C-alpha positions as a LaTeX table, in Angstrom:
\begin{tabular}{lrrr}
\hline
Residue & $x$ (\AA) & $y$ (\AA) & $z$ (\AA) \\
\hline
Met1 & 0.00 & 0.00 & 0.00 \\
Asp2 & 2.91 & 2.37 & 0.68 \\
Met3 & 4.18 & 1.75 & $-2.85$ \\
Ile4 & 0.75 & 2.56 & $-4.32$ \\
Ala5 & 0.47 & 5.68 & $-2.16$ \\
Asn6 & 3.90 & 6.91 & $-3.25$ \\
Trp7 & 3.13 & 6.10 & $-6.88$ \\
Leu8 & $-0.10$ & 8.07 & $-6.85$ \\
Gly9 & 1.49 & 10.91 & $-4.92$ \\
Asn10 & 4.34 & 11.26 & $-7.43$ \\
Thr11 & 2.15 & 11.01 & $-10.54$ \\
Pro12 & 1.17 & 14.73 & $-10.69$ \\
Asp13 & 4.84 & 15.74 & $-10.47$ \\
Phe14 & 5.57 & 13.74 & $-13.63$ \\
Ala15 & 2.31 & 14.68 & $-15.38$ \\
Val16 & 2.42 & 18.48 & $-15.08$ \\
Pro17 & 5.24 & 19.06 & $-17.65$ \\
Phe18 & 3.38 & 16.95 & $-20.22$ \\
Ala19 & 0.13 & 18.78 & $-19.50$ \\
Leu20 & 1.53 & 22.31 & $-19.72$ \\
Ala21 & 3.58 & 21.59 & $-22.84$ \\
Ala22 & 0.60 & 19.97 & $-24.58$ \\
Leu23 & $-1.63$ & 22.91 & $-23.64$ \\
Gly24 & 0.89 & 25.35 & $-25.09$ \\
Leu25 & 1.01 & 23.34 & $-28.31$ \\
Ile26 & $-2.78$ & 23.25 & $-28.55$ \\
Leu27 & $-3.00$ & 27.02 & $-28.07$ \\
Thr28 & $-0.45$ & 27.60 & $-30.84$ \\
Glu29 & $-1.89$ & 25.06 & $-33.25$ \\
Arg30 & $-5.44$ & 26.32 & $-32.78$ \\
Ala31 & $-4.21$ & 29.39 & $-34.66$ \\
Gly32 & $-3.05$ & 27.21 & $-37.56$ \\
Val33 & 0.68 & 27.11 & $-36.72$ \\
Leu34 & 2.21 & 23.63 & $-36.58$ \\
Ala35 & 4.47 & 23.66 & $-33.52$ \\
Leu36 & 7.13 & 20.96 & $-33.30$ \\
Gly37 & 9.64 & 22.92 & $-31.24$ \\
Ala38 & 8.32 & 22.01 & $-27.79$ \\
Glu39 & 11.44 & 20.06 & $-26.83$ \\
Gly40 & 13.69 & 23.05 & $-27.50$ \\
Leu41 & 11.43 & 25.59 & $-25.81$ \\
Met42 & 11.18 & 23.38 & $-22.73$ \\
Leu43 & 14.97 & 23.36 & $-22.53$ \\
Val44 & 15.04 & 27.16 & $-22.78$ \\
Gly45 & 12.47 & 27.43 & $-19.99$ \\
Ala46 & 14.38 & 24.94 & $-17.85$ \\
Leu47 & 17.69 & 26.79 & $-18.25$ \\
Ala48 & 16.19 & 30.26 & $-17.75$ \\
Gly49 & 14.27 & 29.06 & $-14.70$ \\
Ile50 & 17.31 & 27.58 & $-13.01$ \\
Gly51 & 19.40 & 30.66 & $-13.82$ \\
Ala52 & 16.79 & 32.95 & $-12.30$ \\
Gln53 & 16.47 & 30.71 & $-9.28$ \\
Leu54 & 20.22 & 30.76 & $-8.71$ \\
Ala55 & 20.19 & 34.56 & $-9.01$ \\
Tyr56 & 17.05 & 35.47 & $-7.06$ \\
Gly57 & 15.96 & 32.36 & $-5.17$ \\
Met58 & 12.26 & 33.15 & $-5.78$ \\
Pro59 & 10.42 & 30.35 & $-7.63$ \\
Gly60 & 7.55 & 32.57 & $-8.75$ \\
Ile61 & 9.90 & 35.05 & $-10.45$ \\
Ser62 & 11.95 & 32.18 & $-11.88$ \\
Leu63 & 8.90 & 30.62 & $-13.53$ \\
Leu64 & 7.80 & 33.96 & $-14.98$ \\
Leu65 & 11.26 & 34.67 & $-16.38$ \\
Ala66 & 11.37 & 31.17 & $-17.87$ \\
Met67 & 8.06 & 31.85 & $-19.63$ \\
Gly68 & 9.45 & 35.14 & $-20.94$ \\
Ala69 & 12.65 & 33.50 & $-22.18$ \\
Ala70 & 10.74 & 30.81 & $-24.09$ \\
Gly71 & 8.48 & 33.47 & $-25.58$ \\
Leu72 & 11.50 & 35.51 & $-26.63$ \\
Val73 & 13.17 & 32.56 & $-28.38$ \\
Ser74 & 9.86 & 31.70 & $-30.08$ \\
Leu75 & 10.10 & 35.02 & $-31.94$ \\
Leu76 & 12.75 & 33.31 & $-34.08$ \\
Phe77 & 10.24 & 30.60 & $-34.96$ \\
Ala78 & 7.59 & 33.25 & $-35.65$ \\
Leu79 & 9.99 & 35.04 & $-37.98$ \\
Met80 & 10.63 & 31.84 & $-39.90$ \\
Val81 & 7.02 & 30.74 & $-40.33$ \\
Leu82 & 5.09 & 34.02 & $-40.44$ \\
Val83 & 7.47 & 36.36 & $-42.27$ \\
Leu84 & 9.83 & 34.13 & $-44.23$ \\
Arg85 & 7.14 & 31.44 & $-44.71$ \\
Ile86 & 9.57 & 28.59 & $-44.17$ \\
Asn87 & 8.00 & 25.13 & $-44.00$ \\
Gln88 & 6.66 & 24.83 & $-40.45$ \\
Val89 & 7.94 & 21.29 & $-39.94$ \\
Ile90 & 11.48 & 22.29 & $-40.92$ \\
Ala91 & 11.28 & 25.47 & $-38.83$ \\
Gly92 & 10.14 & 23.53 & $-35.76$ \\
Leu93 & 12.92 & 20.97 & $-36.07$ \\
Ala94 & 15.49 & 23.72 & $-36.61$ \\
Leu95 & 14.24 & 25.46 & $-33.47$ \\
Val96 & 14.75 & 22.28 & $-31.43$ \\
Phe97 & 18.32 & 21.81 & $-32.62$ \\
Phe98 & 19.10 & 25.49 & $-32.07$ \\
Cys99 & 17.72 & 25.46 & $-28.53$ \\
Gln100 & 19.51 & 22.23 & $-27.64$ \\
Gly101 & 22.85 & 23.72 & $-28.69$ \\
Leu102 & 22.15 & 27.13 & $-27.15$ \\
Thr103 & 21.09 & 25.80 & $-23.74$ \\
Gly104 & 23.95 & 23.31 & $-23.61$ \\
Leu105 & 26.45 & 26.07 & $-24.40$ \\
Leu106 & 25.01 & 28.64 & $-21.98$ \\
Gly107 & 24.62 & 26.11 & $-19.19$ \\
Thr108 & 28.30 & 25.26 & $-19.49$ \\
Leu109 & 29.61 & 28.80 & $-19.94$ \\
Leu110 & 27.56 & 30.18 & $-17.05$ \\
Asp111 & 28.44 & 27.20 & $-14.83$ \\
Trp112 & 24.83 & 26.39 & $-14.00$ \\
Thr113 & 25.19 & 22.64 & $-14.54$ \\
Asn114 & 24.47 & 20.38 & $-11.54$ \\
Lys115 & 23.98 & 23.30 & $-9.15$ \\
Pro116 & 21.05 & 22.48 & $-6.83$ \\
Val117 & 18.49 & 25.15 & $-5.99$ \\
Lys118 & 15.86 & 25.43 & $-3.29$ \\
Gly119 & 12.29 & 25.15 & $-4.53$ \\
Pro120 & 9.00 & 25.93 & $-2.77$ \\
Gly121 & 7.63 & 23.64 & $-0.12$ \\
Ala122 & 4.65 & 21.38 & $-0.68$ \\
Ile123 & 1.12 & 22.55 & 0.06 \\
Glu124 & $-1.25$ & 20.22 & 1.93 \\
Leu125 & $-4.96$ & 20.29 & 1.17 \\
Trp126 & $-6.24$ & 19.29 & 4.58 \\
Pro127 & $-8.24$ & 17.12 & 5.38 \\
Leu128 & $-7.85$ & 15.43 & 1.96 \\
Ser129 & $-4.14$ & 15.01 & 2.66 \\
Glu130 & $-5.03$ & 12.69 & 5.57 \\
Leu131 & $-6.88$ & 10.18 & 3.37 \\
Pro132 & $-5.40$ & 6.67 & 3.35 \\
Val133 & $-3.50$ & 5.78 & 0.14 \\
Leu134 & $-4.82$ & 8.86 & $-1.73$ \\
Gly135 & $-3.59$ & 11.43 & 0.78 \\
Lys136 & $-0.27$ & 12.11 & $-0.95$ \\
Leu137 & $-2.15$ & 13.24 & $-4.05$ \\
Phe138 & $-3.10$ & 16.35 & $-2.09$ \\
Val139 & 0.42 & 17.20 & $-0.92$ \\
Gln140 & 2.03 & 18.89 & $-3.91$ \\
Asn141 & 3.90 & 22.01 & $-4.94$ \\
Pro142 & 1.73 & 25.03 & $-5.82$ \\
Leu143 & 1.97 & 24.70 & $-9.62$ \\
Val144 & 0.41 & 21.23 & $-9.50$ \\
Phe145 & $-2.75$ & 22.71 & $-7.98$ \\
Met146 & $-2.62$ & 25.66 & $-10.40$ \\
Thr147 & $-2.40$ & 23.50 & $-13.53$ \\
Pro148 & $-6.13$ & 22.55 & $-13.64$ \\
Leu149 & $-6.96$ & 26.24 & $-13.18$ \\
Ile150 & $-4.68$ & 27.11 & $-16.11$ \\
Phe151 & $-6.54$ & 24.55 & $-18.22$ \\
Val152 & $-9.89$ & 26.03 & $-17.19$ \\
Gly153 & $-8.66$ & 29.49 & $-18.14$ \\
Val154 & $-7.39$ & 28.43 & $-21.58$ \\
Val155 & $-10.55$ & 26.43 & $-22.37$ \\
Trp156 & $-12.71$ & 29.37 & $-21.33$ \\
Phe157 & $-10.60$ & 31.72 & $-23.43$ \\
Leu158 & $-10.81$ & 29.55 & $-26.56$ \\
Ser159 & $-14.52$ & 28.78 & $-26.33$ \\
Arg160 & $-16.12$ & 31.71 & $-24.49$ \\
Thr161 & $-14.29$ & 34.88 & $-25.50$ \\
Thr162 & $-14.39$ & 36.85 & $-28.73$ \\
Thr163 & $-10.60$ & 36.87 & $-28.95$ \\
Gly164 & $-10.44$ & 33.09 & $-28.50$ \\
Leu165 & $-13.09$ & 32.47 & $-31.15$ \\
Arg166 & $-11.23$ & 34.74 & $-33.55$ \\
Leu167 & $-8.02$ & 32.83 & $-32.88$ \\
Arg168 & $-9.78$ & 29.58 & $-33.71$ \\
Ala169 & $-11.24$ & 31.14 & $-36.85$ \\
Val170 & $-7.72$ & 32.07 & $-37.93$ \\
Gly171 & $-6.70$ & 28.43 & $-37.55$ \\
Glu172 & $-9.74$ & 27.08 & $-39.39$ \\
Asn173 & $-10.01$ & 29.48 & $-42.33$ \\
Pro174 & $-7.50$ & 32.34 & $-42.36$ \\
Gln175 & $-8.80$ & 33.72 & $-45.66$ \\
Ala176 & $-12.31$ & 34.12 & $-44.27$ \\
Ala177 & $-10.94$ & 35.57 & $-41.03$ \\
Asp178 & $-8.89$ & 38.10 & $-43.00$ \\
Ala179 & $-11.94$ & 39.06 & $-45.04$ \\
Ala180 & $-13.77$ & 39.72 & $-41.75$ \\
Gly181 & $-11.04$ & 42.17 & $-40.71$ \\
Ile182 & $-9.11$ & 39.88 & $-38.35$ \\
Ser183 & $-5.32$ & 40.22 & $-38.34$ \\
Val184 & $-4.27$ & 36.66 & $-39.17$ \\
Leu185 & $-0.56$ & 37.20 & $-38.64$ \\
Gly186 & $-1.19$ & 39.17 & $-35.44$ \\
Tyr187 & $-3.27$ & 36.39 & $-33.92$ \\
Arg188 & $-0.82$ & 33.74 & $-35.01$ \\
Leu189 & 2.07 & 35.68 & $-33.48$ \\
Ala190 & 0.16 & 36.08 & $-30.22$ \\
Ala191 & $-0.66$ & 32.35 & $-30.18$ \\
Ile192 & 3.00 & 31.44 & $-30.75$ \\
Leu193 & 4.12 & 33.68 & $-27.89$ \\
Ala194 & 1.44 & 32.50 & $-25.43$ \\
Gly195 & 1.85 & 28.83 & $-26.32$ \\
Ser196 & 5.63 & 29.03 & $-26.09$ \\
Ala197 & 5.37 & 30.68 & $-22.67$ \\
Leu198 & 3.34 & 27.71 & $-21.41$ \\
Ile199 & 5.88 & 25.30 & $-22.90$ \\
Gly200 & 8.67 & 27.24 & $-21.21$ \\
Leu201 & 6.76 & 26.97 & $-17.94$ \\
Ala202 & 6.68 & 23.19 & $-18.41$ \\
Gly203 & 10.46 & 23.15 & $-18.77$ \\
Ala204 & 10.95 & 25.40 & $-15.76$ \\
Tyr205 & 8.73 & 23.09 & $-13.71$ \\
Ile206 & 11.20 & 20.26 & $-14.33$ \\
Ser207 & 14.30 & 22.23 & $-13.39$ \\
Val208 & 13.01 & 24.55 & $-10.64$ \\
Leu209 & 10.25 & 22.56 & $-8.94$ \\
Ser210 & 10.97 & 18.90 & $-9.70$ \\
Thr211 & 14.67 & 18.05 & $-10.11$ \\
Lys212 & 15.84 & 21.44 & $-8.70$ \\
Leu213 & 18.96 & 21.55 & $-10.88$ \\
Trp214 & 20.02 & 21.88 & $-14.50$ \\
Ile215 & 21.73 & 19.35 & $-16.75$ \\
Ala216 & 22.02 & 19.42 & $-20.53$ \\
Asp217 & 19.04 & 17.91 & $-22.40$ \\
Met218 & 17.27 & 17.34 & $-19.10$ \\
Thr219 & 13.79 & 17.31 & $-20.68$ \\
Gly220 & 14.59 & 13.85 & $-22.01$ \\
Gly221 & 12.21 & 13.91 & $-24.98$ \\
Arg222 & 9.17 & 15.08 & $-23.03$ \\
Gly223 & 8.54 & 17.76 & $-25.65$ \\
Trp224 & 8.23 & 15.14 & $-28.37$ \\
Ile225 & 5.84 & 13.13 & $-26.21$ \\
Ala226 & 3.78 & 16.31 & $-25.75$ \\
Val227 & 3.56 & 16.65 & $-29.55$ \\
Ala228 & 2.21 & 13.11 & $-29.77$ \\
Leu229 & $-0.10$ & 13.82 & $-26.85$ \\
Val230 & $-1.76$ & 16.65 & $-28.77$ \\
Ile231 & $-2.56$ & 14.29 & $-31.64$ \\
Phe232 & $-3.80$ & 11.67 & $-29.17$ \\
Ala233 & $-6.07$ & 14.30 & $-27.59$ \\
Arg234 & $-7.26$ & 15.55 & $-30.99$ \\
Trp235 & $-6.48$ & 19.12 & $-29.96$ \\
Ser236 & $-8.79$ & 18.93 & $-26.93$ \\
Pro237 & $-7.25$ & 20.44 & $-23.74$ \\
Trp238 & $-9.15$ & 18.12 & $-21.37$ \\
Lys239 & $-8.17$ & 15.00 & $-23.28$ \\
Ala240 & $-4.58$ & 16.27 & $-23.28$ \\
Leu241 & $-4.74$ & 16.62 & $-19.48$ \\
Ala242 & $-6.03$ & 13.04 & $-19.20$ \\
Gly243 & $-3.25$ & 11.83 & $-21.50$ \\
Ala244 & $-0.67$ & 13.71 & $-19.42$ \\
Leu245 & $-1.90$ & 11.89 & $-16.33$ \\
Leu246 & $-1.53$ & 8.58 & $-18.19$ \\
Phe247 & 2.09 & 9.30 & $-19.08$ \\
Gly248 & 2.70 & 10.67 & $-15.60$ \\
Cys249 & 1.47 & 7.40 & $-14.10$ \\
Ile250 & 3.85 & 5.43 & $-16.31$ \\
Glu251 & 6.89 & 7.57 & $-15.47$ \\
Ala252 & 6.07 & 7.62 & $-11.76$ \\
Leu253 & 5.73 & 3.83 & $-11.66$ \\
Ile254 & 9.28 & 3.14 & $-12.90$ \\
Pro255 & 11.17 & 4.47 & $-9.82$ \\
Gln256 & 8.62 & 2.84 & $-7.51$ \\
Leu257 & 9.29 & $-0.55$ & $-9.07$ \\
Ala258 & 13.02 & 0.02 & $-8.68$ \\
Ala259 & 12.55 & 0.99 & $-5.02$ \\
Ala260 & 10.52 & $-2.17$ & $-4.48$ \\
Gly261 & 13.44 & $-4.28$ & $-5.71$ \\
Val262 & 12.08 & $-5.08$ & $-9.16$ \\
Arg263 & 15.08 & $-5.31$ & $-11.46$ \\
Leu264 & 14.50 & $-3.74$ & $-14.86$ \\
Pro265 & 17.07 & $-3.38$ & $-17.66$ \\
Gln266 & 18.27 & 0.22 & $-17.93$ \\
Tyr267 & 17.48 & 0.56 & $-21.62$ \\
Phe268 & 14.04 & $-0.92$ & $-21.14$ \\
Val269 & 13.33 & 1.76 & $-18.54$ \\
Leu270 & 14.57 & 4.50 & $-20.87$ \\
Met271 & 12.47 & 3.30 & $-23.81$ \\
Thr272 & 9.23 & 2.77 & $-21.86$ \\
Pro273 & 7.69 & 6.27 & $-22.29$ \\
Tyr274 & 8.43 & 6.22 & $-26.02$ \\
Ala275 & 7.10 & 2.69 & $-26.44$ \\
Val276 & 3.87 & 3.77 & $-24.78$ \\
Thr277 & 3.78 & 6.84 & $-27.05$ \\
Leu278 & 4.07 & 4.62 & $-30.13$ \\
Ala279 & 1.36 & 2.30 & $-28.81$ \\
Val280 & $-0.98$ & 5.22 & $-28.18$ \\
Met281 & $-0.34$ & 6.67 & $-31.65$ \\
Ile282 & $-1.03$ & 3.31 & $-33.29$ \\
Trp283 & $-4.24$ & 3.00 & $-31.27$ \\
Val284 & $-5.35$ & 6.49 & $-32.30$ \\
Ala285 & $-4.53$ & 5.88 & $-35.97$ \\
Ser286 & $-6.45$ & 2.60 & $-35.97$ \\
Gly287 & $-9.62$ & 4.33 & $-34.75$ \\
Arg288 & $-11.34$ & 7.40 & $-36.05$ \\
Asn289 & $-9.71$ & 9.82 & $-38.45$ \\
Val290 & $-6.83$ & 11.43 & $-36.57$ \\
Ser291 & $-7.21$ & 14.71 & $-38.45$ \\
Gly292 & $-10.92$ & 14.93 & $-37.71$ \\
Asn293 & $-10.62$ & 17.67 & $-35.09$ \\
Gln294 & $-7.42$ & 19.37 & $-36.14$ \\
Pro295 & $-7.57$ & 23.03 & $-37.21$ \\
Gly296 & $-8.43$ & 23.27 & $-40.89$ \\
Ala297 & $-5.42$ & 25.44 & $-41.81$ \\
Leu298 & $-2.87$ & 23.75 & $-39.55$ \\
Gly299 & 0.58 & 24.07 & $-41.08$ \\
Val300 & $-0.63$ & 26.17 & $-44.02$ \\
Pro301 & 1.14 & 29.55 & $-44.37$ \\
Phe302 & $-1.08$ & 32.58 & $-44.85$ \\
Ile303 & $-0.33$ & 34.71 & $-47.89$ \\
Arg304 & $-2.77$ & 37.57 & $-48.09$ \\
Glu305 & $-2.01$ & 38.28 & $-51.74$ \\
Glu306 & $-3.28$ & 34.80 & $-52.61$ \\
Arg307 & $-6.60$ & 35.19 & $-50.83$ \\
Arg308 & $-9.50$ & 34.02 & $-52.91$ \\
\hline
\end{tabular}
């Protein structure tokens, strides 16, 4: 029972980065911009967060600065896809490679590697924290409890506000949105910045609140899993949150099995999240049409002169 309690208690800690990164991707792609750079932006957020934490020692400021850093780097991606109209798949992959090299270089030059930082203490939701087995679910760091509220806010924005509906219109039919007087490039730029900030927050969560240190490539492919998670969720934030919990359960189970004395080959442990990702993608592809709920203009550059 202790193993189950620890497993459930650690699941949110592993799930939150997947959830925030997937939400940022959904927000960007709802505007019609195919975002494959989550892995790189998470690394930027992780490095900026740990640097700010080493400098100021205030997790709230560190997370905000990490979001700003990811948004700043995403301007390069926006330049490539909105102004230069480079293929969005190529631009996303280039952004990942650029961010991997940049963060590895800066982390080494600034001597931030393997320097532990002090994160915030856990918050207990009493009396739920006293429940048998499930109690540890309600003893988490503040961002875990804020994540569902962030999802509520984004869902409300996309479905209940004029600005959110216009953003979705830009992703579905940019020509019609432009004819209605909506700034397609302006909305897409705003979506890239906001989505990238959420992805940067996911990276900062790993470095500042979870591991509490920085190492090169510490996101370990979580950004790529988030990309697959968006497809699995069919661009639905709530389904993405459920999928993040699924992957969080899987990642949280591995150290619990090791602590219980279950011997697992190292490479099997490393491949498990990706094997599950492949299984989920195959399951999704074998069911309904994967592209059924994707934005109609996803990945299609907008050229006003070619509007018909």
